Coordinates of C-alpha atoms in Angstrom, one line a residue:
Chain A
X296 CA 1.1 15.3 4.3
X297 CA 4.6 15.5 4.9
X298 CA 7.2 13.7 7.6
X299 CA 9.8 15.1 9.2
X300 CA 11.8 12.3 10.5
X301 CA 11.7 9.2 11.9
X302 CA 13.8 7.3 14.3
X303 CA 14.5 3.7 16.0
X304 CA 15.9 3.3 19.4
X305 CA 17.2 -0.1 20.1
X306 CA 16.6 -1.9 24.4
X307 CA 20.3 -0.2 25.3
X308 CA 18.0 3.1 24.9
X309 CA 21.0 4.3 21.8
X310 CA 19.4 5.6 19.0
X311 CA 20.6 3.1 15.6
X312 CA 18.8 4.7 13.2
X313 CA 17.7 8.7 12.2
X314 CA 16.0 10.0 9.3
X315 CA 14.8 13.3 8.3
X316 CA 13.2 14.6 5.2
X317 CA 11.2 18.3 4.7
X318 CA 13.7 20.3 6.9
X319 CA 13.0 23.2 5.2
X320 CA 9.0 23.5 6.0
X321 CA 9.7 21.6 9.4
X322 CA 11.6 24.7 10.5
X323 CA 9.1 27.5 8.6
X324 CA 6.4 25.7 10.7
X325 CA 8.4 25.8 13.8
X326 CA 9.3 29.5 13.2
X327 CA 5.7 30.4 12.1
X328 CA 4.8 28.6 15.4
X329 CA 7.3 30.8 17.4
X330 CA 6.2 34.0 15.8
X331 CA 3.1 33.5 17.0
X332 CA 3.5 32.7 20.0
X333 CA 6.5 36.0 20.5
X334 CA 3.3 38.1 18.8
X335 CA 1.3 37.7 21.5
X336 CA 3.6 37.9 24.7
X337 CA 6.3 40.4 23.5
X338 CA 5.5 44.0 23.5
X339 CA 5.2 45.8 20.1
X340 CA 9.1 47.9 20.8
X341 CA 10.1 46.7 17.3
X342 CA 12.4 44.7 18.3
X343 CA 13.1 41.9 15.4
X344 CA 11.2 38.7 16.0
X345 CA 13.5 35.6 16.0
X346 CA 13.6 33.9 13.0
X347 CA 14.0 30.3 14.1
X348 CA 14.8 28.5 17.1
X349 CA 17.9 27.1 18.1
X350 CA 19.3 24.2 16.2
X351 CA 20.0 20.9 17.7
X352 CA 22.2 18.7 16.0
X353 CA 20.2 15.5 15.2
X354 CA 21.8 13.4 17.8
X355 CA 20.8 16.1 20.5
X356 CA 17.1 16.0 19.3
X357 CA 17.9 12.2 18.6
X358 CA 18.3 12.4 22.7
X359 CA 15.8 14.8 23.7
X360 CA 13.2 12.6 21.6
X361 CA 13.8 9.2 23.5
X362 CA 13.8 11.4 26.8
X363 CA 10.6 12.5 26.2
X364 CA 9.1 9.1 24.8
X365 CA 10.8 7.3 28.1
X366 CA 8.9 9.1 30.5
X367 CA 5.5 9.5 28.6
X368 CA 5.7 5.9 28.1
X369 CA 6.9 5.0 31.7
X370 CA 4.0 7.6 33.2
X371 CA 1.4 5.9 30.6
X372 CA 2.0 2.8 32.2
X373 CA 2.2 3.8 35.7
X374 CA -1.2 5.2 35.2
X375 CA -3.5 2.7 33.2
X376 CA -1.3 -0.9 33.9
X377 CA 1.5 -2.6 32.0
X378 CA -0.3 -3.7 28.7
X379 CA -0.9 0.1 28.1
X380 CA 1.7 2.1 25.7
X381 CA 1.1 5.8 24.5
X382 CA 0.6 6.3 20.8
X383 CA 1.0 9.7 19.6
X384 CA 1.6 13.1 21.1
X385 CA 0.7 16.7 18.9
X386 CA 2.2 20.1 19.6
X387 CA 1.5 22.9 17.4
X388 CA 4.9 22.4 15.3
X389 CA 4.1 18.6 14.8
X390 CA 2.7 15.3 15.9
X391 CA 4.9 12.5 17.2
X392 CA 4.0 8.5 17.1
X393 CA 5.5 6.0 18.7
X394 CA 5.2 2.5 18.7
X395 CA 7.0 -0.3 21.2
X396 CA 7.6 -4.0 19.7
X397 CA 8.0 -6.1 23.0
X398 CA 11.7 -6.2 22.5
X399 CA 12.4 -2.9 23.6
X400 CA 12.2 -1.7 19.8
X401 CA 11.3 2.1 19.4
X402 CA 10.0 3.9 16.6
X403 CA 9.1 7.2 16.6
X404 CA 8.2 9.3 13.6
X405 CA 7.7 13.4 13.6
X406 CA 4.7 14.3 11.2
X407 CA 3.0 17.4 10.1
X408 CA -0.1 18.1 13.0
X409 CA -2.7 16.9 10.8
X410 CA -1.6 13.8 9.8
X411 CA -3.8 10.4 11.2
X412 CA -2.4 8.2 13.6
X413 CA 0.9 6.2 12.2
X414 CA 1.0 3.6 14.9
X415 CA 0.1 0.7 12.1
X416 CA 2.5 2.1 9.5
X417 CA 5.5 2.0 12.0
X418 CA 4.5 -1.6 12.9
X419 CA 4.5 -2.0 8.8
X420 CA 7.8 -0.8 9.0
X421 CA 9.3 -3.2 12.0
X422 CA 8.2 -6.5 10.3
X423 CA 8.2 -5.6 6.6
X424 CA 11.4 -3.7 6.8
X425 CA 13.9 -4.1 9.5
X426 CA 13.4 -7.6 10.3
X427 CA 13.6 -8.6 6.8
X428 CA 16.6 -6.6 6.0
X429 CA 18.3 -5.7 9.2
X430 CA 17.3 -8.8 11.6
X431 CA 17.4 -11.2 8.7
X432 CA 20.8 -9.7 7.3
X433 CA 23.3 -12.4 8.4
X434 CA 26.1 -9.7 7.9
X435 CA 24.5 -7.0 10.4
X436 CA 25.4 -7.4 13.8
X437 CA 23.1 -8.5 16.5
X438 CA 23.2 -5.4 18.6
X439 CA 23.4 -2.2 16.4
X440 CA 25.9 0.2 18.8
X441 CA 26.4 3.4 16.7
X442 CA 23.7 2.4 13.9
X443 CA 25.7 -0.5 12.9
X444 CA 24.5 -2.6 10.2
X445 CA 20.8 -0.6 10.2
X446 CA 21.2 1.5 7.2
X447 CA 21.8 -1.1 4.9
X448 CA 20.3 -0.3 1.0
X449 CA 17.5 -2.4 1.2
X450 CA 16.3 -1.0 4.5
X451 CA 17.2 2.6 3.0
X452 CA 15.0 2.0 -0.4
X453 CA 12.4 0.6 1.2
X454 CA 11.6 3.2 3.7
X455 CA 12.3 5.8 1.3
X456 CA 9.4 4.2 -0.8
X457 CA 7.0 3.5 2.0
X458 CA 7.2 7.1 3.4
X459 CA 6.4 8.4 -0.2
X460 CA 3.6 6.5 0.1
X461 CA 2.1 7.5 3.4
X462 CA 2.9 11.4 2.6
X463 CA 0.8 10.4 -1.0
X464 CA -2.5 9.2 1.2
Chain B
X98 CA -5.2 -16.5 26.9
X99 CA -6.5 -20.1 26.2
X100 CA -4.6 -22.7 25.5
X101 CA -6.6 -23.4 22.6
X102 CA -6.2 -19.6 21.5
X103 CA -2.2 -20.0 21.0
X104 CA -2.9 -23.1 19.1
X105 CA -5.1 -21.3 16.7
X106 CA -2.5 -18.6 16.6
X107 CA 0.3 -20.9 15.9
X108 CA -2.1 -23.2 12.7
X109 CA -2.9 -19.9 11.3
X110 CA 0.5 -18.5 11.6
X111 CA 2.1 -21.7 9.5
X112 CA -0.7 -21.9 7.5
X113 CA -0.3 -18.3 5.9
X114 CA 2.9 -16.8 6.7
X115 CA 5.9 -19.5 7.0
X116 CA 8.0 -20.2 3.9
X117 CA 8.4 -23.6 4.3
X118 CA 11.6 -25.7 3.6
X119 CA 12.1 -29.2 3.1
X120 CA 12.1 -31.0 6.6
X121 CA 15.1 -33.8 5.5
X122 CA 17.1 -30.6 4.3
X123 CA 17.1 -29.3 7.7
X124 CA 17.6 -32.7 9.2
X125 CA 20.8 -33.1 7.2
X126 CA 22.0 -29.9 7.5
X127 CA 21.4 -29.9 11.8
X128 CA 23.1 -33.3 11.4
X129 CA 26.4 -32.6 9.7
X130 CA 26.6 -29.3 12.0
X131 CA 26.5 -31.6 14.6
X132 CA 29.1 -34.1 13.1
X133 CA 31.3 -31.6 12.3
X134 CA 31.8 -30.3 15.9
X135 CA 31.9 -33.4 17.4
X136 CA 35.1 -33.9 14.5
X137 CA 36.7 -30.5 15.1
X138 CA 36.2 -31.0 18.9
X139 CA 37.9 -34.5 19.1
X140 CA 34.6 -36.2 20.2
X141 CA 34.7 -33.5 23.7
X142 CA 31.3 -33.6 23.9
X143 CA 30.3 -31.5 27.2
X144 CA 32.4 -29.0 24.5
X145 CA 30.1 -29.7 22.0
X146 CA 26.8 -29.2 24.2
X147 CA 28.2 -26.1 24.7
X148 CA 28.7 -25.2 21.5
X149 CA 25.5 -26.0 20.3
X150 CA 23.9 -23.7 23.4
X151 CA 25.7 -21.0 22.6
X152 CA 24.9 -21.2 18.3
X153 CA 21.5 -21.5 19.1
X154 CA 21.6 -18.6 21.5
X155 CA 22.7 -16.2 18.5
X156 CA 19.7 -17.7 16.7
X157 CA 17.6 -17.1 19.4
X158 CA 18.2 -13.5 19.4
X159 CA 17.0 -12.8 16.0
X160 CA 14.5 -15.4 15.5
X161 CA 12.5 -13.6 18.2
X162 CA 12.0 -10.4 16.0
X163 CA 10.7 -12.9 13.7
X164 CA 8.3 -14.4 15.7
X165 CA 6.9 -11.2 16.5
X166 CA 6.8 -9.9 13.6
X167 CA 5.0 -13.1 12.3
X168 CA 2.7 -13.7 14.9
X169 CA 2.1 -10.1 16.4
X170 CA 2.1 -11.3 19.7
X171 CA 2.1 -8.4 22.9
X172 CA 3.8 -9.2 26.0
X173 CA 2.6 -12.8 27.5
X174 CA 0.9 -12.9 30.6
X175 CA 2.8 -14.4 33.1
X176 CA 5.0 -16.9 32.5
X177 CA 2.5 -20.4 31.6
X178 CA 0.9 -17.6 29.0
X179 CA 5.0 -17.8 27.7
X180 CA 5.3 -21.6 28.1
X181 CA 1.9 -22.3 26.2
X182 CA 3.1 -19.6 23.1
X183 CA 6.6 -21.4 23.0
X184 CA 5.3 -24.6 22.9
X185 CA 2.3 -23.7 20.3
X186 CA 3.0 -20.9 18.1
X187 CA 6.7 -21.2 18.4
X188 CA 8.0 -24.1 18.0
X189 CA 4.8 -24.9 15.8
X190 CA 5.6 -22.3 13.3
X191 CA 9.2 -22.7 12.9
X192 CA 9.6 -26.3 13.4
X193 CA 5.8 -27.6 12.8
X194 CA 5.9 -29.7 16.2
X195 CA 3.9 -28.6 19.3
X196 CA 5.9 -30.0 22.3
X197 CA 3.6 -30.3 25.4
X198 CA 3.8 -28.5 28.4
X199 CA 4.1 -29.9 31.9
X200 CA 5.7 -31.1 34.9
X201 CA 5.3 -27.0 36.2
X202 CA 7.2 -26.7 39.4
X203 CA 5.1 -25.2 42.7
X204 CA 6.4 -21.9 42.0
X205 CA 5.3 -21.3 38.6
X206 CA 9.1 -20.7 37.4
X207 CA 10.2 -23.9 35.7
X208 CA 8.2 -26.6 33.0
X209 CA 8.9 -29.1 30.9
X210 CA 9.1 -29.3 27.5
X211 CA 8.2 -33.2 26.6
X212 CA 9.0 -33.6 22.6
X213 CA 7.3 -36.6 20.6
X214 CA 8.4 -35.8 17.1
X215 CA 11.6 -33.9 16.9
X216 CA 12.5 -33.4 13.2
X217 CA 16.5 -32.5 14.1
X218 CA 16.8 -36.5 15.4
X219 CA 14.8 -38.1 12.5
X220 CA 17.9 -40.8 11.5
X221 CA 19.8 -40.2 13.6
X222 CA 21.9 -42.5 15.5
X223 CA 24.6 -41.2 18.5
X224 CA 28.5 -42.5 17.8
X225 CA 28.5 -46.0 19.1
X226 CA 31.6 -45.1 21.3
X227 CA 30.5 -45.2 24.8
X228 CA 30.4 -42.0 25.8
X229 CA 28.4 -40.3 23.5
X230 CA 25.1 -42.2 24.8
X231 CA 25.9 -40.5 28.5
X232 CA 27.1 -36.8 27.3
X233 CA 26.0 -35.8 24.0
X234 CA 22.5 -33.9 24.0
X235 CA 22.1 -34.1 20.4
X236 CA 19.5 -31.5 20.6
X237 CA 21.3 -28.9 22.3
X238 CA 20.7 -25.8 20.1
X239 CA 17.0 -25.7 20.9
X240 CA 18.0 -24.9 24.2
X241 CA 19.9 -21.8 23.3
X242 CA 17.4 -20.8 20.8
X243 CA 15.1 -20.2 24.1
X244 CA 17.6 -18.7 25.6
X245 CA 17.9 -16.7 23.6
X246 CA 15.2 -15.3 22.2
X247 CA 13.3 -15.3 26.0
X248 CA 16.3 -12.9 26.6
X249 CA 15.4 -10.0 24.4
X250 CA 11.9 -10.2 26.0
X251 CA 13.2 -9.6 29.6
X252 CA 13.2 -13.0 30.4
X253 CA 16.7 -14.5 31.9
X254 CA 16.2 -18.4 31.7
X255 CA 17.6 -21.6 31.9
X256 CA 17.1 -24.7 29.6
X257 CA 18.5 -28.4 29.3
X258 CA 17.3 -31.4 28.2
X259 CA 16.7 -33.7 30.5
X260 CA 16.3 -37.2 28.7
X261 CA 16.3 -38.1 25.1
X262 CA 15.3 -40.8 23.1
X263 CA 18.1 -41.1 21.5
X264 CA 20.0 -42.3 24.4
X265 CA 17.5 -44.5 24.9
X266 CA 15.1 -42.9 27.2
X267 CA 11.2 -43.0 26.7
X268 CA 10.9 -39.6 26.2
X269 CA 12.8 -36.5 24.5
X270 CA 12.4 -34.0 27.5
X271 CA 13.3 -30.4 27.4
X272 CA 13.4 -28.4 31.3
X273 CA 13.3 -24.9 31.4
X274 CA 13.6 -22.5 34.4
X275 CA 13.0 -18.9 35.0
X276 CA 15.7 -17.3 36.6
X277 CA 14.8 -13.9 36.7
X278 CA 12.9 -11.3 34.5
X279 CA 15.0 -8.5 32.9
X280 CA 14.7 -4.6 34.2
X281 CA 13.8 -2.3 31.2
X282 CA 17.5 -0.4 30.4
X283 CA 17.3 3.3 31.7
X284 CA 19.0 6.2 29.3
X285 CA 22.7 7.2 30.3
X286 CA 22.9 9.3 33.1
X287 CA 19.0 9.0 34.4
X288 CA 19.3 8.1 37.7

């Protein structure tokens, strides 16, 4: 099942790492999504259907994304008590996990609707992949302003390999 | 959580999931650190203290992710549940020593860390020039590694030892103080 992209917020709230992969179905679904929807509320005048929704550059979704996972998180916990954290959210386009180390630490990966929850696999990635090679990297920086120091090879490969693997399952 | 809990934690944590090092490597290594600042400092050893801090601070800051990613701790609850997880699955799993915990103030907001083995100290003798005995915590980057790492889990605090064997006290005795606790950062521009 595929996944669209994945991100890591740092505790300044600046996004220091994006990913995407699968643009070209993301957006098919999205517009399939969007025609459906237009199909039912516009009137049939034969006026052309849009073919795809506005773009965002990735930084704007990059921003839009943490917006959103902010306020579910800070409404979650509002509602149930501090120890609680949301885990996943699913539109119609696509399903969004999110996982909170208790540094501050976000990650937050866009999948296809159907896929199981990825809560686990983004821990997977926070221990066995950017402590080891970003945290653990005594030539990375400590705070990562701009992405500094977070895309490094190893990290790279080896999230390139674990996502084959989760899409594989 | 139990005390008893974090201890289990912390055995099971170094049992499995520590790559251990040789303990007189990192004695050595700590020491000659040590020697070297006092040399490049001229023996100025608030100077060095500080030094020391402020290395162990930058430690601190990493060695956290570690811990969690190692231990897969949440959030403590309340500040004794962070005293007892320092003392037990911290400073068991990275130094294999469990410090114990007392002397808590009324308010909850400062303990003491009381240290019976300390393998930075093992051989070690301070400079036999008179001032050392009175001003040089040996020790001193194990205060900045709190510091630090309490710091990227919201937690502003304040450490220093307050007596150590090797200046001939009875005890090796490490105080530490919560100052305040750290306000989640809000995006840019969301008032």
């Amino acid at each position: 099942m595929p996944i669209y992209s994945f991100y890591i917020f740092d505790r300044h709230c600046e996004c220091i790492y994006t990913k995407q992969w699968h643009e070209a179905e993301r957006y098919q679904s999205a517009a399939a999504a969007t025609a459906r929807r237009a199909s039912i509320t516009s009137a049939p005048d034969g006026v052309s259907l849009p073919q795809a929704p506005g773009r965002l550059s990735v930084q704007d979704d990059a921003k839009l994304i943490f917006g959103v996972v902010f306020s579910l998180r800070n409404m979650v916990r509002k509602l149930s008590g501090p120890d609680d954290s949301f885990i996943s959210f699913r539109t119609n386009g696509y399903k969004l996990h999110y996982y909170e180390t208790p540094t501050n630490l976000r990650f937050v990966m866009l999948t296809d609707t159907k896929m199981s929850n990825l809560r686990a696999a983004l821990h997977q990635i926070y221990v066995n992949l950017y402590v080891e090679f970003v945290v653990k990297n005594p030539l990375s920086p400590v705070e990562h302003p701009g992405g500094v120091g977070v895309g490094v090879e190893m990290f790279e490969y080896g999230l390139e390999r674990f996502i084959k693997s989760i899409e594989a399952e | 959580m139990s005390t008893t809990k974090h201890a289990r934690i912390g055995e099971e944590v170094w049992k499995s999931r520590v790559d251990k090092v040789n303990a007189e490597l990192v004695t050595l290594t700590y020491g000659s650190i040590v020697q070297q600042l006092c040399k490049d400092l001229e023996g100025d050893y608030t100077e060095v203290n500080k030094q020391l801090d402020k290395m162990g601070y930058n430690i601190g800051l990493r060695l956290i992710e570690d811990f969690l990613a190692k231990t897969n701790m949440g959030r403590c609850n309340g500040f004794r549940d962070t005293a007892e997880s320092i003392a037990k699955i911290g400073f068991k799993i990275f130094l294999n020593i469990t410090p114990t915990v007392t002397n808590w103030s009324a308010d909850n907001k400062s303990f003491s860390l009381v240290f019976e083995e300390n393998p930075l100290a093992d051989f070690v003798e301070l400079p036999d020039d008179g001032r050392a005995q009175n001003e040089l915590w040996y020790s001193n980057i194990l205060c900045g590694v709190l510091r630090g790492a309490l710091e990227m889990v919201q937690m502003q605090v304040e450490a220093h030892f307050a007596s150590d064997v090797l200046r001939g006290n009875d005890s090796t005795e490490m105080r530490v103080e919560l100052i305040r606790i750290i306000d989640d950062e809000l995006p840019p521009g969301d008032e």
